[in-house]
GROMACS .gro file of C-alpha atoms in nm:
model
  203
    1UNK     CA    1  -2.377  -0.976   0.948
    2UNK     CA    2  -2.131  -1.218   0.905
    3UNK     CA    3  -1.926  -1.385   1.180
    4UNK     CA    4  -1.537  -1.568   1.114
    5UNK     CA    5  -1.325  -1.729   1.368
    6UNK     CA    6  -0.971  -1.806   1.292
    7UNK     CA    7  -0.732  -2.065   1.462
    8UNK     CA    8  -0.638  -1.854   1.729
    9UNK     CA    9  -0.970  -1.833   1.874
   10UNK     CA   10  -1.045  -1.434   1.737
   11UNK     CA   11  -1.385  -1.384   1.635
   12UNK     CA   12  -1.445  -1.096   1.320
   13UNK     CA   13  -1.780  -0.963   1.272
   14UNK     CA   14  -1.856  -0.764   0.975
   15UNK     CA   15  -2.194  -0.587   0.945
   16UNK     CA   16  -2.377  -0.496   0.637
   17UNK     CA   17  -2.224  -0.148   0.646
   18UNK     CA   18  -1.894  -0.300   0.687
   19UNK     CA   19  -1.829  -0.236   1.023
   20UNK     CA   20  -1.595  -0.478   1.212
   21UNK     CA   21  -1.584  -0.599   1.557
   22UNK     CA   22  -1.308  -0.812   1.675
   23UNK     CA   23  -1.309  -1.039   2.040
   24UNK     CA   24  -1.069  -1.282   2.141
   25UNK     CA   25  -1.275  -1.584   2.300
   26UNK     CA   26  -0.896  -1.698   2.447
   27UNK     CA   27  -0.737  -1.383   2.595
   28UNK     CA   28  -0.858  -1.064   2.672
   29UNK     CA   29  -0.462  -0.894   2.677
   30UNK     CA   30  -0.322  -0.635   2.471
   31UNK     CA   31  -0.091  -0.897   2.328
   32UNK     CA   32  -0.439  -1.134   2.308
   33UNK     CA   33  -0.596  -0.883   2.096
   34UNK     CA   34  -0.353  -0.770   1.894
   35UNK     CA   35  -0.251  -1.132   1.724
   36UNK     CA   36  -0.644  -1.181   1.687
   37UNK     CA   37  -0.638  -0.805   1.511
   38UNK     CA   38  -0.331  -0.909   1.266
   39UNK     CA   39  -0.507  -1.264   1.208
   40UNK     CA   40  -0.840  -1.062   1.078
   41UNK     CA   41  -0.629  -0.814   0.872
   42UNK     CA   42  -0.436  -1.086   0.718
   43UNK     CA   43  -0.709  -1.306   0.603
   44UNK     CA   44  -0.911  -1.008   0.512
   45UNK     CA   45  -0.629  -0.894   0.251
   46UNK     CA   46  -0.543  -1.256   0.144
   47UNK     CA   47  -0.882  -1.335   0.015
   48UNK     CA   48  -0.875  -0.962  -0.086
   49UNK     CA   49  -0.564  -0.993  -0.327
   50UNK     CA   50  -0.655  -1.341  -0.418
   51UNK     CA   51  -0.989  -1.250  -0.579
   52UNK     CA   52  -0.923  -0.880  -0.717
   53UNK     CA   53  -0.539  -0.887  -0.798
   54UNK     CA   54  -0.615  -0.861  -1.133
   55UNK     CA   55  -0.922  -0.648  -1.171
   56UNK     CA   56  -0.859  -0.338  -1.357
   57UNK     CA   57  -0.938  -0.142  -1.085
   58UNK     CA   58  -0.767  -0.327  -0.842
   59UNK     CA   59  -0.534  -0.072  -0.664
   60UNK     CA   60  -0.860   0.125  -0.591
   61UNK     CA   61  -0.993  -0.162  -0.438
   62UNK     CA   62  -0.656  -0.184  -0.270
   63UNK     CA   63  -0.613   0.186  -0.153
   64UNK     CA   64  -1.021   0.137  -0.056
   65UNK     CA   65  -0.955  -0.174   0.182
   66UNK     CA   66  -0.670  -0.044   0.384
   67UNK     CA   67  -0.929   0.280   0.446
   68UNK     CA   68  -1.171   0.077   0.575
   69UNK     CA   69  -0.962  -0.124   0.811
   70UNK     CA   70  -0.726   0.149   0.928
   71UNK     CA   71  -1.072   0.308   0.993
   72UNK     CA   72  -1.222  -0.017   1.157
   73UNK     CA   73  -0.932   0.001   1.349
   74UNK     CA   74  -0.922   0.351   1.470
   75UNK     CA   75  -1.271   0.293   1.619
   76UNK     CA   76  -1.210  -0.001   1.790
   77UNK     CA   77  -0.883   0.062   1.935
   78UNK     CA   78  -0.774   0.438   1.882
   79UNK     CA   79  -0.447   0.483   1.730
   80UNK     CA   80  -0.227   0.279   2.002
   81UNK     CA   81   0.109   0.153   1.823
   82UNK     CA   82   0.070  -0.245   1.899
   83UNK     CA   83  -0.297  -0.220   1.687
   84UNK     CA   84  -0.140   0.014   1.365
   85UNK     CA   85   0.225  -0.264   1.384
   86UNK     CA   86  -0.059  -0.511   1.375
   87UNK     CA   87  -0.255  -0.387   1.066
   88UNK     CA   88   0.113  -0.338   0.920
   89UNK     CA   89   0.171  -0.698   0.984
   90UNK     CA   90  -0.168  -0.806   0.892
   91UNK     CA   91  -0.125  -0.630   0.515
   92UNK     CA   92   0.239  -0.772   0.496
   93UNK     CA   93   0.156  -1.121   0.591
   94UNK     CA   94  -0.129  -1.083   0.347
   95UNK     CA   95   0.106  -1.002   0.082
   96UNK     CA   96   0.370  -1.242   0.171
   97UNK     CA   97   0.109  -1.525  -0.003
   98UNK     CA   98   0.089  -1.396  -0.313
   99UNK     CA   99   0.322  -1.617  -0.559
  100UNK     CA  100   0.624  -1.503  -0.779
  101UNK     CA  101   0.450  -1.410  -1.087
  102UNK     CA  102   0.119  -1.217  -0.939
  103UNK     CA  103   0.344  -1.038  -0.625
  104UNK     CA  104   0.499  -0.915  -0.985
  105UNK     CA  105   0.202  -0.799  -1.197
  106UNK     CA  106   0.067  -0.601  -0.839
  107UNK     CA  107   0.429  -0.468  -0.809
  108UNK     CA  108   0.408  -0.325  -1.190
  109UNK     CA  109  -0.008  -0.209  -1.082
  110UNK     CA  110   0.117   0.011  -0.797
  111UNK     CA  111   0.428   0.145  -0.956
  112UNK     CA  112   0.211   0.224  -1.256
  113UNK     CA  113  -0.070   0.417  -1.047
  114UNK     CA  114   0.158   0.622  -0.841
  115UNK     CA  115   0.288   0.713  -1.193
  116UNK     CA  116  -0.032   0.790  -1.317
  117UNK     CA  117  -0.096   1.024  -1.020
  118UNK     CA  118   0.181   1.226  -1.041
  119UNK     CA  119   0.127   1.296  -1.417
  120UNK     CA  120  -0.236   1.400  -1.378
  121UNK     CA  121  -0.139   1.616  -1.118
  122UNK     CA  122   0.137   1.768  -1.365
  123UNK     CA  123  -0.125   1.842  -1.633
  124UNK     CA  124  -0.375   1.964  -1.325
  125UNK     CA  125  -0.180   2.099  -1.076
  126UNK     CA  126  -0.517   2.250  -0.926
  127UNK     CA  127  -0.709   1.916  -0.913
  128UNK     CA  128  -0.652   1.817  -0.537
  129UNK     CA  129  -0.855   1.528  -0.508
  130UNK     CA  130  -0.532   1.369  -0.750
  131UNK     CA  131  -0.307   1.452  -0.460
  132UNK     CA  132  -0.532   1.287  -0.186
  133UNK     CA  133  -0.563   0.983  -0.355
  134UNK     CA  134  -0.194   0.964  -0.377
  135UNK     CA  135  -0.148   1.046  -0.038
  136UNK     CA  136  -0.390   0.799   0.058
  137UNK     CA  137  -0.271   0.493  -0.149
  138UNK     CA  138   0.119   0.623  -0.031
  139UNK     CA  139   0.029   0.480   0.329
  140UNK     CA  140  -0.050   0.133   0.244
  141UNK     CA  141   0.256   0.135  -0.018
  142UNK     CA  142   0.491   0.136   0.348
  143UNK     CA  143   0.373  -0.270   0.413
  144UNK     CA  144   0.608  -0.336   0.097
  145UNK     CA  145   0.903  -0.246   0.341
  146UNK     CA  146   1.167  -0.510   0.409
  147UNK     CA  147   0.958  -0.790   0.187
  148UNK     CA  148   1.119  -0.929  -0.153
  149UNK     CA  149   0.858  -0.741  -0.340
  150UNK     CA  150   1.003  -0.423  -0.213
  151UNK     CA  151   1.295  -0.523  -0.493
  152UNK     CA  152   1.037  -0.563  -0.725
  153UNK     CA  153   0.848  -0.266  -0.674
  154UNK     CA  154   1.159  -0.071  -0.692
  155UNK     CA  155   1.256  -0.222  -1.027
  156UNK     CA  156   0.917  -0.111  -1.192
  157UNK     CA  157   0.877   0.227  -0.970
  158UNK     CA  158   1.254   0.301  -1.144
  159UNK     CA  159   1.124   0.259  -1.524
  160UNK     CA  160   0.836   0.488  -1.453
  161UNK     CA  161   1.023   0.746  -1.253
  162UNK     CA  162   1.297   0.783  -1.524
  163UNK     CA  163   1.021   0.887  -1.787
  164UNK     CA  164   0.892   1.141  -1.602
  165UNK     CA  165   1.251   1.298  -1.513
  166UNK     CA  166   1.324   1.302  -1.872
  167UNK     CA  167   0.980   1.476  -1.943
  168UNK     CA  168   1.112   1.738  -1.650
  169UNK     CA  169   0.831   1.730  -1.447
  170UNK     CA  170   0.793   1.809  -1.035
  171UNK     CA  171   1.081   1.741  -0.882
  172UNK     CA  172   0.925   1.872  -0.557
  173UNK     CA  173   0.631   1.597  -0.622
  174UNK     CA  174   0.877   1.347  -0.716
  175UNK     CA  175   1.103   1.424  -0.398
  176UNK     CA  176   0.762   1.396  -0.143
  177UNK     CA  177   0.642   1.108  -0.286
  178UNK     CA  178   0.979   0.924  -0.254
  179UNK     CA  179   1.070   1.109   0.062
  180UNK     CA  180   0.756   0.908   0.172
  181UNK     CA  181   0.797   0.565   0.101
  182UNK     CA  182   1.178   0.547   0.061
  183UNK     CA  183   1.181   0.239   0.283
  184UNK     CA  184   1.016   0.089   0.021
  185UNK     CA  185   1.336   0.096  -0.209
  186UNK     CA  186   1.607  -0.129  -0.067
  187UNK     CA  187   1.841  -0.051  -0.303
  188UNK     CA  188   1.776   0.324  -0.278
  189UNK     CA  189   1.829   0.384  -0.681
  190UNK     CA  190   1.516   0.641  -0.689
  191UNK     CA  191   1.678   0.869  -0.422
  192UNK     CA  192   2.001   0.865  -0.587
  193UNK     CA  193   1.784   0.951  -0.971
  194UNK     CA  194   1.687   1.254  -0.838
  195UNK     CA  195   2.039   1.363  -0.743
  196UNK     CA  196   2.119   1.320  -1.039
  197UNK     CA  197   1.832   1.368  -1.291
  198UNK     CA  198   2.127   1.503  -1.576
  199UNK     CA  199   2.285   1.147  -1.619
  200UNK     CA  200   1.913   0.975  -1.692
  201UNK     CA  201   1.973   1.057  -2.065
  202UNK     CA  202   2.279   0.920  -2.075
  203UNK     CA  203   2.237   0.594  -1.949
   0.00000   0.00000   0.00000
């Protein structure tokens, strides 16, 4: 196992199955526990997008780390609303770090695999494990919400989205999906697409 202690006295342990176990050696409070909960989720993603941003599977890898610690999580603390704002804060600090040009590239990567999804479940309609993953990866896409990225995601998530209006595709797919993470688009240009999926041609 492997034992990390950041500077605000938390202590993460991480077995060889990947379990983690979290103690505060300062405070044993709610508010104690939570910080030292955020602190391991943020350095766990940092070193997390700083080594794999660029792997070609690297929004599985993505999708695969916020299961494990929303499940860490959920064992060691249950689903109370101070630990799940924490692992939101956690992933957003994480992704806070990332510079200009790579907070970019993983904009285009997750933009690009949503888009992916929703096309193999247009050719598939029956495969359901296509849907799950979406669902899944959907979750983690809400950290983007109220950072700069969001603008950037948006940008990318538009190009893609237009495509598969013009190919007439699910509109009740397209509508969940943005339904979903519409916090995630600041400028709200997605939502107002699908009103109005006849003047995409035109522009």
């Amino acid at each position: 196992q492997a034992t990390k202690t950041n500077g605000n006295n938390c202590k993460s342990t991480e077995t060889s199955s990947g379990r983690i176990n979290v103690q505060n050696n300062k405070s044993s409070s709610i508010t104690g526990i939570t910080q030292c909960w955020q602190g391991v989720v943020q350095e766990q993603v940092k070193k997390f997008l700083e080594s794999s941003w660029d792997a070609p599977d690297f929004v599985e890898k993505y999708r695969n780390i916020y299961l494990r610690l929303k499940n860490a999580m959920e064992e060691l603390f249950g689903q109370q609303t101070a630990f799940v704002l924490a692992l939101r804060n956690g992933f957003s600090g994480g992704l806070l770090q990332l510079s200009f040009s790579t907070a970019m590239n993983v904009s285009e990567k997750f933009a690009r695999y949503i888009d992916e999804r929703i096309q193999k479940s247009r050719k598939d309609s029956s495969n359901m494990e296509t849907l799950k993953q979406l669902e899944q990866f959907l979750e983690p896409m809400l950290f983007l919400s109220g950072l700069e990225m969001a603008n950037t995601f948006e940008h990318f998530y538009r190009y893609y989205l237009a495509d598969r209006l013009l190919a007439q595709g699910k509109i009740w797919l397209e509508s969940a999906v943005i339904d979903q993470i519409g916090l995630c688009f600041p400028n709200r240009f997605p939502q107002q697409m699908l009103k109005n999926p006849n003047e995409i041609g035109r522009a």
